[in-house]
Short mmCIF file of C-alpha atoms in Angstrom, two decimals:
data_model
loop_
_atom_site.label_atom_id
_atom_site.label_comp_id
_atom_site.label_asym_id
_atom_site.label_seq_id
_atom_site.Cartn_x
_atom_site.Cartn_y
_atom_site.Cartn_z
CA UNK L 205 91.85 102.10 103.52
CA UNK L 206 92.86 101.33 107.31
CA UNK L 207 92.89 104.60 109.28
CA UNK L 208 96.31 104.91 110.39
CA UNK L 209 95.81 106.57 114.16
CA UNK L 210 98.65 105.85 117.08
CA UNK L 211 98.98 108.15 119.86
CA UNK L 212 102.58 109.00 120.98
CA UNK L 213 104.70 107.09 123.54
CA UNK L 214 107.22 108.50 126.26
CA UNK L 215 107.36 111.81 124.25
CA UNK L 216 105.95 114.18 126.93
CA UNK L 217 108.85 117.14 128.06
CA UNK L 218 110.23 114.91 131.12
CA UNK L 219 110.28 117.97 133.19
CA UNK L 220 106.94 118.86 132.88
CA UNK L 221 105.31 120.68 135.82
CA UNK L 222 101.65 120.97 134.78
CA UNK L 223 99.91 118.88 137.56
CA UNK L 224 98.10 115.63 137.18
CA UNK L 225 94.94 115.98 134.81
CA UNK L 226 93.82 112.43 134.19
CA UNK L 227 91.34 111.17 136.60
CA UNK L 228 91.27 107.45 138.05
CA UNK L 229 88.12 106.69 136.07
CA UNK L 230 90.11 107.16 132.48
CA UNK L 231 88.59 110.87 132.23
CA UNK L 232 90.45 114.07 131.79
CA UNK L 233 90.08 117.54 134.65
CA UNK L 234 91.67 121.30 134.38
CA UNK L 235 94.20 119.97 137.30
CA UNK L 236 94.52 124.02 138.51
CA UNK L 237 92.54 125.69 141.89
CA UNK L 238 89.00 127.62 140.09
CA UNK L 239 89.60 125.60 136.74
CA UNK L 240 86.73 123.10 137.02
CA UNK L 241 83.64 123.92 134.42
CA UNK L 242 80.29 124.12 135.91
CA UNK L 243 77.98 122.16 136.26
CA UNK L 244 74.43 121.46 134.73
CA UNK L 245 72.64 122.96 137.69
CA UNK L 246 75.08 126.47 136.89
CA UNK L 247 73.22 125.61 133.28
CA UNK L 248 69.89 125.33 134.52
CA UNK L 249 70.96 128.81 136.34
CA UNK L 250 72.18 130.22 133.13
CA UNK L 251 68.74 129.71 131.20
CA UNK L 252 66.78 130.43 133.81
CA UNK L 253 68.62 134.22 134.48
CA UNK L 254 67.70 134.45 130.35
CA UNK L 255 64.15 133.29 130.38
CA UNK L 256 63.91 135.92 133.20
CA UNK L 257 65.20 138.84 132.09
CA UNK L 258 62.97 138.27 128.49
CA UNK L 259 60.19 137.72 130.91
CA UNK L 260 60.86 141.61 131.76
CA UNK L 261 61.08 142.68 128.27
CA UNK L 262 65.16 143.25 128.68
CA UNK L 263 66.70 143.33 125.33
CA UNK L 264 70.24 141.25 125.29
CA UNK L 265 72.52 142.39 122.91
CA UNK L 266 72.33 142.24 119.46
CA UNK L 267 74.23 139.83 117.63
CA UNK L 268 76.66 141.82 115.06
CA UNK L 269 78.02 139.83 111.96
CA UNK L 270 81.53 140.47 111.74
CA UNK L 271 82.53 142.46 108.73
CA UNK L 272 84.11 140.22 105.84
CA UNK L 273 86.27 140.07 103.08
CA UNK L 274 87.51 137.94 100.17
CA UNK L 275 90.91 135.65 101.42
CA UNK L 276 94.39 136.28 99.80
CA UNK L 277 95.48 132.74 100.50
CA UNK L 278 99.09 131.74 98.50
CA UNK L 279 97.98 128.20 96.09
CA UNK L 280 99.00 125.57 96.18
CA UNK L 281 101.72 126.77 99.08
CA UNK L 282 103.60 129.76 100.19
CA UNK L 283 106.89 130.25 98.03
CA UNK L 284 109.12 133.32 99.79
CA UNK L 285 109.25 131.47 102.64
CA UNK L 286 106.75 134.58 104.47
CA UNK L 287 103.66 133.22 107.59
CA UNK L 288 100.48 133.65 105.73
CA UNK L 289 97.00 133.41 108.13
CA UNK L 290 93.83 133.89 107.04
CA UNK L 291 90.84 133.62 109.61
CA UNK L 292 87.63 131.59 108.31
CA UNK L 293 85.89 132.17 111.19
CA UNK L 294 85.19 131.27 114.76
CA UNK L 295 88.42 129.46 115.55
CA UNK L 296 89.12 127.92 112.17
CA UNK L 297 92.27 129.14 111.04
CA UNK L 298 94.51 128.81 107.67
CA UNK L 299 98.32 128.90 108.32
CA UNK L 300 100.41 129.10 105.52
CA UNK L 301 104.16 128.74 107.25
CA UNK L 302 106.43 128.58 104.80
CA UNK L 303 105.54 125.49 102.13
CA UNK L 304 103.75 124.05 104.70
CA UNK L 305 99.45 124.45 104.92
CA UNK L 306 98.04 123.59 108.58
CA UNK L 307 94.29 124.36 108.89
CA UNK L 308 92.98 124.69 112.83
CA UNK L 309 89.82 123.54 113.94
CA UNK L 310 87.94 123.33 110.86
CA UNK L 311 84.24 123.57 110.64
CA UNK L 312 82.21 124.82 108.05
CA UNK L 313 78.34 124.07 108.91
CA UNK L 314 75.67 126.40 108.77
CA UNK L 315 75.08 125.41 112.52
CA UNK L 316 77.74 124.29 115.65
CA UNK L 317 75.58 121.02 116.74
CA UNK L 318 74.98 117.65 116.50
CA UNK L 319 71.77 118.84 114.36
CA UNK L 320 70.95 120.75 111.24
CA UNK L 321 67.80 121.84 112.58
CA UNK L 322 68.81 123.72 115.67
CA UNK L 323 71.57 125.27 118.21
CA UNK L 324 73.71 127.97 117.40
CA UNK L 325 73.78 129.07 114.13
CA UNK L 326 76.10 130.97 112.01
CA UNK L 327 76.30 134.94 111.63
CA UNK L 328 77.85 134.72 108.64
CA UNK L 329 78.96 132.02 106.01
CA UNK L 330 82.46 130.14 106.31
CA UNK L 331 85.07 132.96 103.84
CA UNK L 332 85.45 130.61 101.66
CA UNK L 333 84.30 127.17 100.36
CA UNK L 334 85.94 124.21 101.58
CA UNK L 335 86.81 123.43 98.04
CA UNK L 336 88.90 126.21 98.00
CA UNK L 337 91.53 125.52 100.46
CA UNK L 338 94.89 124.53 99.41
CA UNK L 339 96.85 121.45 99.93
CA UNK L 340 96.62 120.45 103.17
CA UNK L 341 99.53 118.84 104.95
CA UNK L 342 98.46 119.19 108.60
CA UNK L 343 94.47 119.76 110.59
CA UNK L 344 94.92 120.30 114.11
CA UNK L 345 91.74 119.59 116.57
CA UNK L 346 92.14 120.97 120.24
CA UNK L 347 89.17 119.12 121.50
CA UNK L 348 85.34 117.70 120.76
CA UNK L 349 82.59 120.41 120.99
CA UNK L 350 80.99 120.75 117.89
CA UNK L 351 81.70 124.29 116.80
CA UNK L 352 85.33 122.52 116.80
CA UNK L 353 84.97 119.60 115.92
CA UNK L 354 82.57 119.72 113.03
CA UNK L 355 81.36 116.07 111.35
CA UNK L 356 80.77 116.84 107.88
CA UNK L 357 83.38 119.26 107.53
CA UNK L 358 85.81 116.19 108.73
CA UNK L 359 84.44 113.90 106.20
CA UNK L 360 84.82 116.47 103.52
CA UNK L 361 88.38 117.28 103.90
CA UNK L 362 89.40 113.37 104.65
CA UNK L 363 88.29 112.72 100.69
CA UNK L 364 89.52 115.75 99.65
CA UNK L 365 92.84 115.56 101.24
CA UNK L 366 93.54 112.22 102.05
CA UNK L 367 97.31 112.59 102.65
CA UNK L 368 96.91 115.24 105.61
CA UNK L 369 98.18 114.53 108.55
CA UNK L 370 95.38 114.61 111.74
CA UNK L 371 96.74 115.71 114.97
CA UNK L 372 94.13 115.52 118.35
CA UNK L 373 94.06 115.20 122.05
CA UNK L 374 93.88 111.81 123.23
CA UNK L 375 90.54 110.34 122.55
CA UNK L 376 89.80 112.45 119.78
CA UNK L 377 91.05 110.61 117.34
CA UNK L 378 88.63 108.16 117.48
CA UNK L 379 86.01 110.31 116.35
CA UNK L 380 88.06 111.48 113.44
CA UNK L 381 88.89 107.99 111.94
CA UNK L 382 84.90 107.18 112.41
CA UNK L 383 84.48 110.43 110.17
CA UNK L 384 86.64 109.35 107.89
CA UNK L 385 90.01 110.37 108.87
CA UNK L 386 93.33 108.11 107.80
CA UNK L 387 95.78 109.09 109.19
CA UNK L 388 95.84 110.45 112.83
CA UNK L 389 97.93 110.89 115.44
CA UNK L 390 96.67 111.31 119.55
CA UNK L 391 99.02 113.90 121.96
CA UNK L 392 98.76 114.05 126.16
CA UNK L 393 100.05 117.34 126.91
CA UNK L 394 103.61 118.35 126.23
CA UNK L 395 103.34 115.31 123.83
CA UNK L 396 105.35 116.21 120.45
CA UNK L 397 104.55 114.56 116.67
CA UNK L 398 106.57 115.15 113.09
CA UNK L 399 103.60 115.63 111.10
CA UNK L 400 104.56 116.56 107.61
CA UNK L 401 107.78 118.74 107.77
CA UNK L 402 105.77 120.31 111.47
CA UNK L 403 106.99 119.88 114.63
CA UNK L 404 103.57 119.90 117.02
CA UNK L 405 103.24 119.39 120.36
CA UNK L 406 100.57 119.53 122.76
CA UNK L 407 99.91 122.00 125.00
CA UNK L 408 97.90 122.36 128.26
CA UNK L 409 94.80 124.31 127.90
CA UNK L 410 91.73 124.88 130.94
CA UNK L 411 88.43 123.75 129.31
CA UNK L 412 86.39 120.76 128.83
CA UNK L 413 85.07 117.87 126.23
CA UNK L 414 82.00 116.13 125.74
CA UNK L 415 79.48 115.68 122.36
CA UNK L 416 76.60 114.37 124.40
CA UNK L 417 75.49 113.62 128.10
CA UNK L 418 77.34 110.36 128.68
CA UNK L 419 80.70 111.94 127.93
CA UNK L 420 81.63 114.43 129.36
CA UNK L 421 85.17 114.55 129.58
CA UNK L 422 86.26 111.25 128.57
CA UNK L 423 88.36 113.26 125.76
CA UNK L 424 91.34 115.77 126.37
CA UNK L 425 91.28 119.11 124.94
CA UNK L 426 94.54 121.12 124.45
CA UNK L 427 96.18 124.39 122.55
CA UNK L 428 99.04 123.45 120.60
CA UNK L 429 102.80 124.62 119.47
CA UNK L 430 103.54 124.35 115.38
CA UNK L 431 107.02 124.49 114.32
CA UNK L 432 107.14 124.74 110.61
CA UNK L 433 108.78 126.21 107.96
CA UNK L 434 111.02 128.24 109.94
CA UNK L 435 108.23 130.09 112.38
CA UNK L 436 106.72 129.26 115.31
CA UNK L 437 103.01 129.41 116.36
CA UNK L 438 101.21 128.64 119.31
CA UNK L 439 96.99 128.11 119.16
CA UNK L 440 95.99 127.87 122.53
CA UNK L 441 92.40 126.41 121.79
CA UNK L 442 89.37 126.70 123.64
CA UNK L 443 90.33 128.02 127.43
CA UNK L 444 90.16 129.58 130.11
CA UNK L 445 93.30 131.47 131.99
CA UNK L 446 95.68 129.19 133.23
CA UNK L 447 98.79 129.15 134.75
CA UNK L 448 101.27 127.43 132.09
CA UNK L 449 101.35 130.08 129.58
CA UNK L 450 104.22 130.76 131.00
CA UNK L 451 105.49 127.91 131.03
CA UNK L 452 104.87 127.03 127.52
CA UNK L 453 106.61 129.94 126.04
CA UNK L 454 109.50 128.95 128.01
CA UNK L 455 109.63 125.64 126.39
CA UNK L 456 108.18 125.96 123.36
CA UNK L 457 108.76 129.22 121.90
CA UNK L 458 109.76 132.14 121.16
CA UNK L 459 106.57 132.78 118.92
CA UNK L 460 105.88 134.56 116.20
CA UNK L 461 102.39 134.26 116.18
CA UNK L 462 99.82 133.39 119.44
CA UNK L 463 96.50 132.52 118.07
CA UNK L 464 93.88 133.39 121.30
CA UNK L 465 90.44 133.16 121.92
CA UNK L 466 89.04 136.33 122.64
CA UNK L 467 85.12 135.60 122.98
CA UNK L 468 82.34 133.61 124.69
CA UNK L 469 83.34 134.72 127.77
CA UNK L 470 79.90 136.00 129.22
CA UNK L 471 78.83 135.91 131.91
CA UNK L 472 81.67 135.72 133.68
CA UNK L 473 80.77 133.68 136.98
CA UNK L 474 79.72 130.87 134.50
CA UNK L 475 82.33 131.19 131.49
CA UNK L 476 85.62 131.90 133.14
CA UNK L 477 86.56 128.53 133.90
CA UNK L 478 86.61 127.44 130.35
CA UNK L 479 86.59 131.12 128.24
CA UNK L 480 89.30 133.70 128.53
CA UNK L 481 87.73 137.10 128.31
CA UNK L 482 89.65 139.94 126.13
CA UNK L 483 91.75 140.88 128.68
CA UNK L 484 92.78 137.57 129.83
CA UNK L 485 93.98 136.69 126.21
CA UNK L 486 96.06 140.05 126.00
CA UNK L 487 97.42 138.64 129.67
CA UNK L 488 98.40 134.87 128.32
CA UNK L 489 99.89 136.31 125.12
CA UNK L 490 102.30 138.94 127.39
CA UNK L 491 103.08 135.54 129.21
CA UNK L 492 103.49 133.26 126.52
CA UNK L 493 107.00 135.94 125.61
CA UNK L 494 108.15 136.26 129.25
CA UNK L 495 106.74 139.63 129.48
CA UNK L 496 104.74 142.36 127.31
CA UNK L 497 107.76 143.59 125.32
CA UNK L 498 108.50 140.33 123.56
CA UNK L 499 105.03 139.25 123.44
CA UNK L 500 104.16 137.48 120.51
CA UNK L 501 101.90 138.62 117.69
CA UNK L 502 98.22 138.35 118.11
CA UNK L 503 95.39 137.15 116.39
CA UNK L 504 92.25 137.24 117.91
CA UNK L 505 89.85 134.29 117.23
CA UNK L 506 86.61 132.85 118.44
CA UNK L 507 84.26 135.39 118.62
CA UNK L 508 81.54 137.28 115.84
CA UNK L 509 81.09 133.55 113.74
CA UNK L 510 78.33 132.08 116.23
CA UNK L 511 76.28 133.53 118.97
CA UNK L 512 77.26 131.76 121.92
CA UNK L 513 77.50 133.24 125.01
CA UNK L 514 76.00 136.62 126.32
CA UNK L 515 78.46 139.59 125.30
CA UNK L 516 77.72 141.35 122.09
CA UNK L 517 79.04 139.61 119.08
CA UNK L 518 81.22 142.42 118.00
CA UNK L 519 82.69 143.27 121.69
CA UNK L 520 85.17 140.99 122.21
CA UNK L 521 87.77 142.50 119.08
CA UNK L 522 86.76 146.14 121.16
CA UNK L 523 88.33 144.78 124.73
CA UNK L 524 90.87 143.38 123.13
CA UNK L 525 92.48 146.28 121.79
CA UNK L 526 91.79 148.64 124.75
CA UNK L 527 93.79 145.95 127.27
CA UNK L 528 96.90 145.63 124.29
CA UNK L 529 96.95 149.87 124.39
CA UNK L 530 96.68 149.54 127.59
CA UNK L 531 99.89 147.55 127.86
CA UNK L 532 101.50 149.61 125.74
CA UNK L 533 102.08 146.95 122.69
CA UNK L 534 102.13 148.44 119.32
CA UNK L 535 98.93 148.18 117.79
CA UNK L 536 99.92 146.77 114.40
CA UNK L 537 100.98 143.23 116.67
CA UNK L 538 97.25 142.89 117.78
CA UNK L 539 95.71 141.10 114.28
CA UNK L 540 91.68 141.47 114.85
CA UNK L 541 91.14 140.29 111.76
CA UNK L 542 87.93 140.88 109.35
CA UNK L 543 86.28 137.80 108.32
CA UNK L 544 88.39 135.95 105.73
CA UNK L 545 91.20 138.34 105.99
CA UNK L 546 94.41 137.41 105.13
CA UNK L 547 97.52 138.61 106.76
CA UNK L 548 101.45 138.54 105.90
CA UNK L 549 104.66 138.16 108.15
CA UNK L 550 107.12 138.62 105.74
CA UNK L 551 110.69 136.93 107.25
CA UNK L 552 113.21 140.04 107.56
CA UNK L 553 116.61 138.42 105.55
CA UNK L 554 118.46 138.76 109.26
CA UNK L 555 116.38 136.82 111.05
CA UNK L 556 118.06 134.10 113.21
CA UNK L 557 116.16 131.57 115.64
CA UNK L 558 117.30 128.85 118.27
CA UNK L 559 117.46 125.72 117.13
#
């Protein structure tokens, strides 16, 4: 079969207002003052500042496997009409909205890298086996890196859902129709697709791309909206704070649900460009509703699946709560989920939502 992949023409929001993040050379920046990622001598730094403080016999944290349990997911689809989300792990995410199945960054390798052999490995296995997903109508990829973008995972689901519908950041798709991928379709920000019965558009989000030396960000990365089924979700992606949360809640929502990254954030003077910490999370969601009393539902993702940065593993779910108290949000709309958990929004029979 021909991979079907197009990217989408003159659909951007015409009054968007996130600046200029293409660069003359065809490669992608975080266009906002303090968003640019560091570089490999702030690596070099990073290792070093590690090799040193083993040197001294200083213990880092331990890493913590999250605590798990068996998925509730609704097969083959959700039938009352209810938001069903069940976290696999790290970022990848099941949403059931409505009769419509959108999985989120899937990966489900022992190890984020381009090896078997080596790089960070996993604290705990995927919940469930790939095999036991539903139907899938829509996989959404916010950018490259591996523990996102995950090779043999992609070539699994392409054969065992060939009539999905693969939405990516420009560039991106590329690599998913060389894994196997048919059908594909490439957003800029603020660009919008029909995928299935989904609306999903691309949102702006303060990171980077890159699966090997030579190229480094010659992909985009970027959250995204999902309109489906009667709900509305926002997945931000991998980032760090920016200022068009804001902004996309303003455009894009209200949401029901705001899927956040709330790990890999340490240390700070080398992660905050491209990682929200706990706090900052709690922060975008508040923005993403205008303000902390109509803030969105959260789920907290990317954190206790690999070890990747410096915090403890099971930290990040900790902060996270203390900065939502803290706010004064009711505790049952901060979802720090256990591994594989599955949770329900049932639809109250008077709800209304704009058009």
């Amino acid at each position: 079969m021909t991979p079907d992949m197009r990217r989408e023409e003159g659909s951007s929001a015409p009054d968007a207002t996130a600046p200029a993040h293409r660069t003359s050379d065809g490669h992608y920046r975080n266009p906002w003052p303090g968003g640019q990622p560091k570089g490999f001598g702030s690596v070099v730094r990073w290792s070093l500042d590690r090799a040193v403080r083993r040197l001294r016999g200083e213990r880092g944290p331990g890493a913590v496997a999250p605590p798990t349990v068996a998925p509730s997911i609704a097969t083959p689809r959700v039938e009352d009409g209810a938001l069903r989300v069940t976290w696999v792990g790290h970022s990848t995410t099941l949403l059931q909205l409505g009769p419509m199945n959108v999985l989120v960054d899937p990966v489900w390798s022992e190890r984020a890298s381009p090896v078997s052999w080596a790089g960070p490995r996993r604290l705990v296995p995927a919940a469930m086996p790939l095999g036991a997903l539903p139907p899938l109508d829509v996989v959404l990829v916010s950018h490259d890196h591996y523990d996102h973008l995950d090779a043999p995972t992609v070539r699994q689901l392409a054969a065992a859902h060939p009539g999905a519908r693969w939405v990516a950041p420009l560039g991106v798709g590329a690599r998913l129709t060389a894994f196997g991928v048919s059908q594909v379709v490439e957003l800029d920000w603020w660009q919008s697709t029909r995928a299935a019965d989904a609306a999903v558009t691309a949102t702006p989000a303060q990171h980077f791309s890159g699966r090997s030396l030579g190229d480094r960000d010659s992909t985009l990365w970027a959250g995204f909206s999902i309109d489906a089924g009667g709900w509305r979700v926002f997945y931000a992606g991998d980032t760090g704070l920016h200022p068009e949360f804001a902004v996309i809640g303003e455009r894009l929502g209200p949401f029901d649900l705001a899927i956040m990254p709330i790990g890999a954030y340490e240390p700070r003077w080398f992660m905050r460009p491209v990682h929200m910490n706990a706090e900052e999370a709690v922060d975008a969601t508040a923005a993403l509703g205008g303000g902390a009393s109509s803030a969105p539902v959260m789920l907290g993702v990317h954190w206790g699946t690999f070890r990747l940065t410096d915090e403890p593993t099971d930290e990040p779910p900790r902060r996270a709560s203390r900065a939502w108290a803290a706010r004064g949000l009711a505790p049952d709309r901060c979802w720090l989920l256990r591994h594989g958990e599955t949770r329900t929004m049932p639809r109250p029979p008077e709800r209304r939502r704009d058009a």
